[in-house]
CSV table of C-alpha atoms and ligand atoms in Angstrom, one decimal:
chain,number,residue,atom,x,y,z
R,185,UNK,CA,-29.0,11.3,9.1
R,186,UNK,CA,-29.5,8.3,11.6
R,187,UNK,CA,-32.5,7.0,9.7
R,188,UNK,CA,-30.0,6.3,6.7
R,189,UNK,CA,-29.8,2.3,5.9
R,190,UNK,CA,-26.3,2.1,7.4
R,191,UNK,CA,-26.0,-1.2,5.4
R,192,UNK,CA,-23.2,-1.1,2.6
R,193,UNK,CA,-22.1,-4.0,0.4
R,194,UNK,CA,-18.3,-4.9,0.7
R,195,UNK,CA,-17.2,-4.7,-3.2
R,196,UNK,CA,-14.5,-6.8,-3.2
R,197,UNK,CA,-12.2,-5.6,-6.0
R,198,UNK,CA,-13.6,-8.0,-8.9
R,199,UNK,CA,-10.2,-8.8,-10.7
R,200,UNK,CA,-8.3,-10.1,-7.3
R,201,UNK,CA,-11.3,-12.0,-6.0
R,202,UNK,CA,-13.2,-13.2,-9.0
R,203,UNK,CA,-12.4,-16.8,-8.8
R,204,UNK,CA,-13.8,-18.8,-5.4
R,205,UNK,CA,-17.3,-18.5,-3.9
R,206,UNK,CA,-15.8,-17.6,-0.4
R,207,UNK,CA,-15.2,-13.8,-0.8
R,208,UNK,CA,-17.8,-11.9,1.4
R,209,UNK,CA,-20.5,-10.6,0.3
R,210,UNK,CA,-21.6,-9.6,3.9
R,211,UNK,CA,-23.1,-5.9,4.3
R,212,UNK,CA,-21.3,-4.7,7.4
R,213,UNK,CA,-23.4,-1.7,9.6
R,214,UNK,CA,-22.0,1.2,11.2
R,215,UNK,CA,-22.8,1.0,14.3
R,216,UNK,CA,-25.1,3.9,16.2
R,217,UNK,CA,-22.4,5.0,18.5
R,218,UNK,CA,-20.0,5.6,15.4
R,219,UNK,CA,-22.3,7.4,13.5
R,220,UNK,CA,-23.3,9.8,16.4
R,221,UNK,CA,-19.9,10.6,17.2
R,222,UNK,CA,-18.9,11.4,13.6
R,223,UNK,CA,-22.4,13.7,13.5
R,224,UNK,CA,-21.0,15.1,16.8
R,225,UNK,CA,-17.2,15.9,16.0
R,226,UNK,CA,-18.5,16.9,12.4
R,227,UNK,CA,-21.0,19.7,14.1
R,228,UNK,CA,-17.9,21.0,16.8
R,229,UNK,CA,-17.1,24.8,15.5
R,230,UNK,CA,-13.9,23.7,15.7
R,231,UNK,CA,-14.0,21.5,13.1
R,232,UNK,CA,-16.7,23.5,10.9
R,233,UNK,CA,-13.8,26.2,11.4
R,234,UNK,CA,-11.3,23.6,10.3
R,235,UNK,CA,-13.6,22.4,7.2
R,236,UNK,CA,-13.7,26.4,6.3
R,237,UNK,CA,-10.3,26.2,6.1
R,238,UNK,CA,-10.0,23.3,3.8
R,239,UNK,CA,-11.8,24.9,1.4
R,240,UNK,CA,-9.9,28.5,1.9
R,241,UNK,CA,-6.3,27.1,1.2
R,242,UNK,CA,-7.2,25.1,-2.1
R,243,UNK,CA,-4.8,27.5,-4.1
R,244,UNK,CA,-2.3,27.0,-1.5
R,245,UNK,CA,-2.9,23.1,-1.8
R,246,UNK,CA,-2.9,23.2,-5.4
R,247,UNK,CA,0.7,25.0,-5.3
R,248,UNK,CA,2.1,22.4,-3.1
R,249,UNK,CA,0.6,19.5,-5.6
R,250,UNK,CA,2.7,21.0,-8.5
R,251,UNK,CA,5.5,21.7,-5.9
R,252,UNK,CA,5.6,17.6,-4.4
R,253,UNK,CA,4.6,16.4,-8.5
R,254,UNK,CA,7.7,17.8,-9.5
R,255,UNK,CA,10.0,16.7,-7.4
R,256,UNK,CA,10.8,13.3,-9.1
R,257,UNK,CA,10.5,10.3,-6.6
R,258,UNK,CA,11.4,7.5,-8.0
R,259,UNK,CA,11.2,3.6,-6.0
R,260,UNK,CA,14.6,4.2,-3.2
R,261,UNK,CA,14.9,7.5,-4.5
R,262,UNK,CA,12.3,9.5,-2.6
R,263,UNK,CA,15.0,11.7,-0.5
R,264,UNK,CA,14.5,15.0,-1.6
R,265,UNK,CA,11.1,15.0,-2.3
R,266,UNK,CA,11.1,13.7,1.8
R,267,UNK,CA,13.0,16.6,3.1
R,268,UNK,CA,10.8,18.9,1.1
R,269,UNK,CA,7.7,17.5,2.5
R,270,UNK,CA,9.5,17.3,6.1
R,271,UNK,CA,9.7,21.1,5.7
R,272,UNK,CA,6.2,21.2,4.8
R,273,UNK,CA,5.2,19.6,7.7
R,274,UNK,CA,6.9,22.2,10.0
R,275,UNK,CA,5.8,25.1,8.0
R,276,UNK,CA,2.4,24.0,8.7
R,277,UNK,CA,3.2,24.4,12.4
R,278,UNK,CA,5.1,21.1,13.5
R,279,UNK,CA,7.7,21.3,15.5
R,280,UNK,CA,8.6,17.7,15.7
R,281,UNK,CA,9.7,16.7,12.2
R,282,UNK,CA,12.6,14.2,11.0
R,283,UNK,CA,13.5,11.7,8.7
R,284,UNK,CA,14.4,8.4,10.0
R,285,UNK,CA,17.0,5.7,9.1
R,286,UNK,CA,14.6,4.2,5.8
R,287,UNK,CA,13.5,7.6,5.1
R,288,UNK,CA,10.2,8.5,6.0
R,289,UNK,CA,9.2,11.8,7.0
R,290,UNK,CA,7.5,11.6,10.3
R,291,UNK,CA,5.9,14.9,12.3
R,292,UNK,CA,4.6,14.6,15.1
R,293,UNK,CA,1.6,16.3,16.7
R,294,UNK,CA,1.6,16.1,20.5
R,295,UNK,CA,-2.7,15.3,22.0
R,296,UNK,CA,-3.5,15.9,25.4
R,297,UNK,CA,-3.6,12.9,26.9
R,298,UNK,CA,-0.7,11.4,24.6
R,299,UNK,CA,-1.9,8.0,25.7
R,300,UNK,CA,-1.9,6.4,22.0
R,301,UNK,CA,-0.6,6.7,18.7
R,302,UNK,CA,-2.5,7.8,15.7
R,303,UNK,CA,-0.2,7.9,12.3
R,304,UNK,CA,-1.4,9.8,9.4
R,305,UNK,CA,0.3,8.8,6.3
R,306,UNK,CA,0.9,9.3,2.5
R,307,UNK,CA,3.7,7.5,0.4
R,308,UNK,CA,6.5,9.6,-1.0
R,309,UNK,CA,7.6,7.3,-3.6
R,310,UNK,CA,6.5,6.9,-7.1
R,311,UNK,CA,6.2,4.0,-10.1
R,312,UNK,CA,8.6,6.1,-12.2
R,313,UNK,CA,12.1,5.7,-13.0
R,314,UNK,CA,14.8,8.4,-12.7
R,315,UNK,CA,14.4,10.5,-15.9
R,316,UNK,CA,10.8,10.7,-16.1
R,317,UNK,CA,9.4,13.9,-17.1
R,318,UNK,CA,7.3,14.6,-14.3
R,319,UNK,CA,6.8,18.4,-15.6
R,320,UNK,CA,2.7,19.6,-14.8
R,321,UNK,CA,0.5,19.9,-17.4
R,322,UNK,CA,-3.0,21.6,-17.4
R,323,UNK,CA,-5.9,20.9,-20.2
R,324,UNK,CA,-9.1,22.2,-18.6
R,325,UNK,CA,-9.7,21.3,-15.2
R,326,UNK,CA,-7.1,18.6,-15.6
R,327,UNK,CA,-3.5,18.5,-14.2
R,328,UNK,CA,-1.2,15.8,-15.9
R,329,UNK,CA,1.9,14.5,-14.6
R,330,UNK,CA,3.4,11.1,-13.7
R,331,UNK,CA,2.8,10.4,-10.0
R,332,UNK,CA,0.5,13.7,-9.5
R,333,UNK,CA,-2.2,11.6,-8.3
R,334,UNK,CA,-0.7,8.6,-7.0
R,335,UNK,CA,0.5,10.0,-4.3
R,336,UNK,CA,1.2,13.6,-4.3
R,337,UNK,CA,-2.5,14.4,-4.0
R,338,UNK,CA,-2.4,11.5,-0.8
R,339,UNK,CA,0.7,14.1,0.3
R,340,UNK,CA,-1.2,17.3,0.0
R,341,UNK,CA,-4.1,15.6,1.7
R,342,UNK,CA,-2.1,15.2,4.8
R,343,UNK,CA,-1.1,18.6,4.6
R,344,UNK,CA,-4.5,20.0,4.3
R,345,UNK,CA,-5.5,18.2,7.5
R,346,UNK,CA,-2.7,18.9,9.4
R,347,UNK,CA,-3.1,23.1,8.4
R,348,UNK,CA,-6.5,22.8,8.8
R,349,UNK,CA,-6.2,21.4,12.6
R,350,UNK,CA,-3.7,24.1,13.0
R,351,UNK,CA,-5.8,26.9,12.1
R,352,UNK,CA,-8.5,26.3,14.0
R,353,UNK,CA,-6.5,25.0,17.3
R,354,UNK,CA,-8.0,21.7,17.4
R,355,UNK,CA,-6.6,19.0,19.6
R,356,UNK,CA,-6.4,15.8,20.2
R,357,UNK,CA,-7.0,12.9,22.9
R,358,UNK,CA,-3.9,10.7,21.2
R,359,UNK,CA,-0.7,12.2,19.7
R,360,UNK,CA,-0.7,12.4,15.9
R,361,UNK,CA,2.4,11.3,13.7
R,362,UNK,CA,2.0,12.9,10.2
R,363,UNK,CA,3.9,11.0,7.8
R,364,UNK,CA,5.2,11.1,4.8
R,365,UNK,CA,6.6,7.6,3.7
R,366,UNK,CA,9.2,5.7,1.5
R,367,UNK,CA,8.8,2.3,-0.3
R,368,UNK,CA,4.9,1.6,-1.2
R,369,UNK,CA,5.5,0.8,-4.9
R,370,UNK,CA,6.3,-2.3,-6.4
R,371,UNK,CA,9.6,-3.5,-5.2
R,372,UNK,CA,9.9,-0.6,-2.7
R,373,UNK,CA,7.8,-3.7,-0.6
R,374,UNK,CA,6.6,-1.5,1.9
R,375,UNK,CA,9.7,-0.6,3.6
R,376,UNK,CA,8.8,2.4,5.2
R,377,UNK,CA,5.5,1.4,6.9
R,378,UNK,CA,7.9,-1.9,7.6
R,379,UNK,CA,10.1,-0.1,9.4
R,380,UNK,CA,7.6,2.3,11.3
R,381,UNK,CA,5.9,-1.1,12.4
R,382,UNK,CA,9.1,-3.1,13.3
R,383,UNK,CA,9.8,-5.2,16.3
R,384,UNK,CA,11.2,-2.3,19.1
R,385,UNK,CA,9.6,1.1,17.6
R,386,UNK,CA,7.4,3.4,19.7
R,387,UNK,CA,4.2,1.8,19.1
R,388,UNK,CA,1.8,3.2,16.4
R,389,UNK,CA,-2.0,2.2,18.0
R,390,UNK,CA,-3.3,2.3,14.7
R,391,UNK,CA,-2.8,4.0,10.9
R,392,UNK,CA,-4.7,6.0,8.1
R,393,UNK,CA,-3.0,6.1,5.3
R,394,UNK,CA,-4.5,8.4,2.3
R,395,UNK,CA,-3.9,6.6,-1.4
R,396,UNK,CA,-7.0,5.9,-3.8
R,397,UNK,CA,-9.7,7.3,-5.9
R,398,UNK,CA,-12.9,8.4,-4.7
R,399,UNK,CA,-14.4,9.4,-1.8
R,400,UNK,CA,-16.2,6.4,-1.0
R,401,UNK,CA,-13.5,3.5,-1.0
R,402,UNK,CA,-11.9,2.3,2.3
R,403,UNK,CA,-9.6,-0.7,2.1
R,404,UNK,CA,-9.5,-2.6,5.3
R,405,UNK,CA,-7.7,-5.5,4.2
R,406,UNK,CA,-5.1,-6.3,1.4
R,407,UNK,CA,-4.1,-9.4,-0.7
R,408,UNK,CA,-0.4,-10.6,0.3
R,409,UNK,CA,2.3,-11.9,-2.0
R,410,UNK,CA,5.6,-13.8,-2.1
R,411,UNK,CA,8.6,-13.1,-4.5
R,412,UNK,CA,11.1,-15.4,-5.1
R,413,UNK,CA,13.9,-15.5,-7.1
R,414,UNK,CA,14.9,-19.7,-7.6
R,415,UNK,CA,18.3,-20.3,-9.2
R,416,UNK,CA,19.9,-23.3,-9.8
R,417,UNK,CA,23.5,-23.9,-10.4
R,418,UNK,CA,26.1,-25.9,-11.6
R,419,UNK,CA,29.6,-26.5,-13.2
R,420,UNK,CA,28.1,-26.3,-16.9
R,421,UNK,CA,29.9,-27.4,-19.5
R,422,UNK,CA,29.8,-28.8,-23.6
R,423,UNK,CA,26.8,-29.9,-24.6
R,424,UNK,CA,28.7,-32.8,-26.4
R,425,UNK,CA,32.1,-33.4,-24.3
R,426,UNK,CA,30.6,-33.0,-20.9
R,427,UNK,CA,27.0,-34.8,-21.4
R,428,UNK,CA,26.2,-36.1,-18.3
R,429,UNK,CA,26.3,-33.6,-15.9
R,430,UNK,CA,23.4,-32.4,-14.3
R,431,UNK,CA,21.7,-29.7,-16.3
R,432,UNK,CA,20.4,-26.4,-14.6
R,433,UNK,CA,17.6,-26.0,-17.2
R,434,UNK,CA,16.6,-29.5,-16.5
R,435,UNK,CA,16.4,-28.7,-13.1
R,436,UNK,CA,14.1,-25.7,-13.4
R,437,UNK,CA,12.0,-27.4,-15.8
R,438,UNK,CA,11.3,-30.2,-13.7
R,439,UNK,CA,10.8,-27.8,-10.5
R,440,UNK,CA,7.9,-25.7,-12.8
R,441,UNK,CA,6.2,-28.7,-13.8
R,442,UNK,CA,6.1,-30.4,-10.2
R,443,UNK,CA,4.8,-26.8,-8.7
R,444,UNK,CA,2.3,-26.4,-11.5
R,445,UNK,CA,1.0,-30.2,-10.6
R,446,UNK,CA,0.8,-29.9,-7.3
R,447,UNK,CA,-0.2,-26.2,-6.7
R,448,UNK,CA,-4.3,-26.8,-7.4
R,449,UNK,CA,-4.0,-28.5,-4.1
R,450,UNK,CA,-4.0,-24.8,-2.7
R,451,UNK,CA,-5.6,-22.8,-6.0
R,452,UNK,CA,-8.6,-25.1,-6.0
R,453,UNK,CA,-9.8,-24.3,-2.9
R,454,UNK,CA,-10.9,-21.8,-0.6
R,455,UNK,CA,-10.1,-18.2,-1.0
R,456,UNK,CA,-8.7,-17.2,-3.8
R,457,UNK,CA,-4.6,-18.0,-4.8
R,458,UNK,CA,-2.5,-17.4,-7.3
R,459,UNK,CA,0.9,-18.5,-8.6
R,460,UNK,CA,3.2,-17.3,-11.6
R,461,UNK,CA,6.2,-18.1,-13.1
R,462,UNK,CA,7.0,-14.6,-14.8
R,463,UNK,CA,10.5,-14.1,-15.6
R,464,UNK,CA,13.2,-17.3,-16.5
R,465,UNK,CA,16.9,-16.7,-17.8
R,466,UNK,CA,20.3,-18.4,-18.2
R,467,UNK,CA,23.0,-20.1,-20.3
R,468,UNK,CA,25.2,-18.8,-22.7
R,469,UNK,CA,25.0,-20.9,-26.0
R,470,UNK,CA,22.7,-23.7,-27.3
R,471,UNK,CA,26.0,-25.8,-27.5
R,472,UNK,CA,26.8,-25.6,-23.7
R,473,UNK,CA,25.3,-26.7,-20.7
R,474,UNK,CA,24.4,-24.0,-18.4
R,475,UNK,CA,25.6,-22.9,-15.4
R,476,UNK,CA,22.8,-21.4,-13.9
R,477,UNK,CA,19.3,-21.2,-14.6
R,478,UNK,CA,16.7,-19.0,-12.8
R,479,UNK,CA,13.2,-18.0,-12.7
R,480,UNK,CA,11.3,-15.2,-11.0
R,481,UNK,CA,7.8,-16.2,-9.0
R,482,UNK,CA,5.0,-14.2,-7.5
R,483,UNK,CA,2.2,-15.6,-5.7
R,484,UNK,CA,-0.5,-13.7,-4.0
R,485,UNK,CA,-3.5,-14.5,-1.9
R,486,UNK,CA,-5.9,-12.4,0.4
R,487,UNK,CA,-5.7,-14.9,3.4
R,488,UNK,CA,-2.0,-15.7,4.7
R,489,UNK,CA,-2.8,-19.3,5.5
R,490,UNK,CA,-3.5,-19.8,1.9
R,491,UNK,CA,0.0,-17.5,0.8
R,492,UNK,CA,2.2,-19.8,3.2
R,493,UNK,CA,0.5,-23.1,1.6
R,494,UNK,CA,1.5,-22.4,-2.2
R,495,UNK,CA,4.8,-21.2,-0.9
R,496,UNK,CA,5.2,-24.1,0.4
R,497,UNK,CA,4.4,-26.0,-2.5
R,498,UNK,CA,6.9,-24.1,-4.7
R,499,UNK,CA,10.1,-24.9,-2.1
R,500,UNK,CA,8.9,-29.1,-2.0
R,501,UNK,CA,8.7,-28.6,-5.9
R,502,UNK,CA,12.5,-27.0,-5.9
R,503,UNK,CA,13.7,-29.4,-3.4
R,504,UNK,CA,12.4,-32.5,-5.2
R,505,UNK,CA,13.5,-31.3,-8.8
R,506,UNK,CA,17.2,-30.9,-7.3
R,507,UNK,CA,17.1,-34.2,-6.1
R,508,UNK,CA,15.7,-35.7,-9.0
R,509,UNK,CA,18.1,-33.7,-11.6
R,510,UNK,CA,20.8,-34.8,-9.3
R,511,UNK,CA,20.1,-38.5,-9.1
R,512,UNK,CA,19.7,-38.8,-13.1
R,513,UNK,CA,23.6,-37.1,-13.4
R,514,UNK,CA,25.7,-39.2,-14.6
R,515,UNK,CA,28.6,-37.1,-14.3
R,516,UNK,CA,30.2,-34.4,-12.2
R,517,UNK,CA,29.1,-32.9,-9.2
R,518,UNK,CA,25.7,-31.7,-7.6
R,519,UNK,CA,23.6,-28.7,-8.5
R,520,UNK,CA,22.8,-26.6,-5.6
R,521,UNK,CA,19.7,-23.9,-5.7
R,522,UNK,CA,19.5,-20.7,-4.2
R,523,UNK,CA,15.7,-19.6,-3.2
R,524,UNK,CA,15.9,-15.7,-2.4
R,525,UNK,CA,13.1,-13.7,-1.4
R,526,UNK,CA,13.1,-10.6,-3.8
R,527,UNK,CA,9.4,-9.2,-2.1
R,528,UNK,CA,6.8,-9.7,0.7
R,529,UNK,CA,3.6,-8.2,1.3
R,530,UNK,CA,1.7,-10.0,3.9
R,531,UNK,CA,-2.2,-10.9,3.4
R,532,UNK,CA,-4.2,-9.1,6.3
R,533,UNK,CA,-7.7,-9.2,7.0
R,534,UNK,CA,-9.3,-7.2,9.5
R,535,UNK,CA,-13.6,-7.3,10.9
R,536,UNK,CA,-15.6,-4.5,9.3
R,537,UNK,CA,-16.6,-4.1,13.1
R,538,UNK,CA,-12.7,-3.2,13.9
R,539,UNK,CA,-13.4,0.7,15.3
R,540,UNK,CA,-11.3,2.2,13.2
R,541,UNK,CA,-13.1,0.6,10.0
R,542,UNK,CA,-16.5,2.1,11.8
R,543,UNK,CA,-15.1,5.4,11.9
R,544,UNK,CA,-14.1,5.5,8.3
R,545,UNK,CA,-17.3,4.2,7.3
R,546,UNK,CA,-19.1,6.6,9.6
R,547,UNK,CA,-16.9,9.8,8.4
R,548,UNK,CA,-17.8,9.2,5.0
R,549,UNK,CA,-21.6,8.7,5.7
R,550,UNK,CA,-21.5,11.5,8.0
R,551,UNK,CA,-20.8,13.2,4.3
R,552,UNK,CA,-23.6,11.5,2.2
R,553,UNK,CA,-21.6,9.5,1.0
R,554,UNK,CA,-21.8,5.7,1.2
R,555,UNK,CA,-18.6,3.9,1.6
R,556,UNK,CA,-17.6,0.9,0.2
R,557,UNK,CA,-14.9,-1.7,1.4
R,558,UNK,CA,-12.7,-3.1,-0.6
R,559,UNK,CA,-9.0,-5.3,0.1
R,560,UNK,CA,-6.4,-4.3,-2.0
R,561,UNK,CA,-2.5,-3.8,-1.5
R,562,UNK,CA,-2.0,-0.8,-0.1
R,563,UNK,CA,0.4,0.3,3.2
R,564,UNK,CA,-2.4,-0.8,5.4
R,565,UNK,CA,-1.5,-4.4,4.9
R,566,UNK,CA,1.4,-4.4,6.7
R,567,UNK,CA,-0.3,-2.9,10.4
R,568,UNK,CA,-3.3,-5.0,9.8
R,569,UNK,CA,-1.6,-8.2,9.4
R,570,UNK,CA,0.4,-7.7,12.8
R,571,UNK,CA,-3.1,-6.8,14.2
R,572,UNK,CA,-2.8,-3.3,14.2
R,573,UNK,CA,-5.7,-1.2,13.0
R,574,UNK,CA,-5.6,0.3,9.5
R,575,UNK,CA,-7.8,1.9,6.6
R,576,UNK,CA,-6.2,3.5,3.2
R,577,UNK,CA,-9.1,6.5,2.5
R,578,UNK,CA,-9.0,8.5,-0.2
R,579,UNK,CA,-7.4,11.5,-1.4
R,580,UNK,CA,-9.9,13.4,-2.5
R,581,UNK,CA,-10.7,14.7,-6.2
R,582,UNK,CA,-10.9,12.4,-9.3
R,583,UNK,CA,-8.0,10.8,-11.0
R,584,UNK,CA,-7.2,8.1,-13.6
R,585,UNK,CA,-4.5,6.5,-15.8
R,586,UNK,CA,-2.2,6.0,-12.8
R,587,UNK,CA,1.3,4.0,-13.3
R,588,UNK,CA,0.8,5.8,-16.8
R,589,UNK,CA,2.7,8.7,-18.1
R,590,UNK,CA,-0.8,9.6,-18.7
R,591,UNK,CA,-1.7,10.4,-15.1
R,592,UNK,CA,-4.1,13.6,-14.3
R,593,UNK,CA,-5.7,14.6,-11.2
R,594,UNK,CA,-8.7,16.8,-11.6
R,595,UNK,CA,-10.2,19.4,-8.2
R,596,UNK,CA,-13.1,18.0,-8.1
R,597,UNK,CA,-14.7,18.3,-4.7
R,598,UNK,CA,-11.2,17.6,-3.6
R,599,UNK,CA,-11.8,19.0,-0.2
R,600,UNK,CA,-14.4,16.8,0.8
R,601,UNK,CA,-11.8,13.5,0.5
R,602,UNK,CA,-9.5,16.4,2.9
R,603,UNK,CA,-12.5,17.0,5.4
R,604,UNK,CA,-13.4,13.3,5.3
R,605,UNK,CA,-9.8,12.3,6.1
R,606,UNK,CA,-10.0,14.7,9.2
R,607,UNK,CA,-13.2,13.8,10.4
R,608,UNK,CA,-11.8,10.4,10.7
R,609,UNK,CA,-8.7,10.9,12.4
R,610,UNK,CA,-10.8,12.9,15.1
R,611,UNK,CA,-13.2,10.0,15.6
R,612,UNK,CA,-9.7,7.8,15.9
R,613,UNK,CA,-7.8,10.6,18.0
R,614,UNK,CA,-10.2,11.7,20.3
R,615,UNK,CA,-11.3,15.4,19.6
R,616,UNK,CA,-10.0,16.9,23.3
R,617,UNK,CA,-12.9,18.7,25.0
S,41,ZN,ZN1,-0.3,4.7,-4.3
């Protein structure tokens, strides 16, 4: 096992870093100490007891997938689904278990020494709206249903970890918090990990949170983005009797066109930045002036610098269209603009030498498997970019057509993405002697 090249190529996920020369193409090692102590906690009859286990309770894990699948949980609807996972976690053997003020189902495991915090996590919500038919289907060795793989498997996985520690009495240096949270999914904007990392909580030292395909992909970092709503108003008015006053429409169209000039100062450059103007509304009739007008933006980059640059760019180009909409009335008073943040995910980036990233790495080799690295957005982001160690690992089994009504999840191998998730946790907890 140690004579394995412990050299792995970070694949970058192609479509978000395509553009610029600068993403890495660095082949980060696991480290020797790692990789023993993954071959050393891996060999513990404990955890061969717990790995046994795994593999005993699939039925059991495949009744609580159809179980969690079915209980819609749609983006700020993920309550019931949260109190039924909640009651998972204590009949699993938790004592500890609530739901705090955004949601999120949090159990928590006490470790010996209780001198960190290791959380364990899975997102409760879903892409689909209230309504969906989230019934399971079975074709072969495939189970369909909306949201059945993104997340509910990541769910289960937690689970299976936690049971499997149970089972075979296995504890820990570090207390563990299993977790079960609201808010990953698109304007969900990471709430719950938000509020599990915000200013005054108990800290959390560092987080694995289980959401992806196969066994071999770890995200250690995660491309940010800024959403804006811009709106600019006025008093409208007749297109004919009340020419002259300053036009909203105007307004906006000046604002794109200065942001679109000016934001290859940023794109051009560097690590790769995007910008998009994807949603614009407003006015009532072709024969009246308008009293509002108002786009929606989205701009995303992997490094934060670069995020807080083209943000920047967009406010100068709203400020400076205002003014020069303004200063061309010739009747009536001034527009004003509202800029409102609609979403935030911040950019993070964290060394391939971090501990936590060796571990992961290290669990999955310590499984013949090689692991790849990748930055994505995932709940990870938000820990990393306040400098708090985080992975997202995979769930185990194969999946594909997620966001789609199309979804399936197919067992296959699914424990092994179960035993590599525990594996990794023990490297991060500390398996007590
Ligand atoms: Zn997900």
């Amino acid at each position: 096992m140690l004579s394995r090249i412990a050299i792995y190529i970070v694949v970058a996920m192609v479509a978000l870093t395509a553009n610029v020369g600068a993403q890495e193409q660095t082949a980060p090692e696991v480290a020797d100490q790692y990789l023993n102590d993954a071959i050393k906690i891996k060999a513990d009859s404990r955890v061969q007891d717990a790995f046994e286990h795994i593999v005993a309770i699939e039925p059991q894990s495949r009744r609580d997938l159809i179980e969690l699948t079915e209980i819609p949980a749609p983006p700020f609807e993920e309550q019931v689904r949260a109190e039924r996972f909640a009651e998972m976690l204590r009949e699993s053997g938790l004592v500890d278990v609530s739901i705090d003020e955004v949601g999120n189902a949090v159990g928590k495991r006490p470790g010996r020494k209780s001198d960190r915090i290791i959380g364990y996590s899975a997102h409760l919500d879903t892409v689909f709206p209230a309504g969906t038919d989230v019934t399971v289907r079975f074709d072969d060795e495939k189970m369909y249903a909306p949201g059945i793989g993104d997340n509910t498997r990541g769910l289960v996985t937690v689970l299976g970890v936690l049971r499997a520690m149970e089972h075979a009495n296995i504890e820990t240096d570090a207390d563990i918090w299993f977790i079960g949270n609201v808010g990953e999914e698109g304007l969900g904007d990471l709430r719950g990990v938000k509020h599990l990392f915000r200013d005054g909580a108990e800290k959390i030292d560092s987080l694995i949170a289980v959401d992806g395909g196969e066994s071999s992909r770890i995200v250690y970092g995660g491309v940010g983005s800024h959403r804006y709503k811009v709106t600019f108003k006025g008093p409208g008015g007749h297109s004919w009797g009340a020419f002259g006053l300053a036009n909203p429409h105007h307004a906006m169209g000046r604002a794109i066109r200065i942001f679109d000039e000016n934001a290859p100062s940023v794109t051009t450059v560097g690590e790769k930045t995007s910008y998009n103007v994807g949603r614009m509304g407003g006015g009532t009739s072709i024969n009246s002036i308008p009293f509002e007008s108002w786009m929606e933006v989205d701009m995303r980059s992997g490094s934060q610098d670069k995020l807080d640059d083209i943000d920047a760019v967009l406010k100068a180009a709203v400020e400076q269209a205002l003014q020069e909409e303004n200063a061309d009335r010739l009747d009536g008073p001034a527009l004003t603009v509202e800029v409102a943040r609609v979403g935030t995910r911040p950019a993070a980036q964290q060394e391939s030498s971090e501990p936590l990233v060796q571990r992961s790495m290290a669990a999955t080799l310590a499984f013949d498997i090689q692991p790849s690295l990748r930055i994505s957005s995932t709940d990870s982001n938000l820990p990393i970019s306040k400098g708090i160690p985080a992975v997202t690992m995979s769930r185990g089994g194969i999946s594909g057509n997620s966001h789609s009504p199309d979804e399936w999840w197919q067992n296959d191998d699914g424990h092994i993405g179960i035993q590599i998730g525990l594996l990794t946790l023990l490297t991060e907890a500390g398996l007590a002697e």
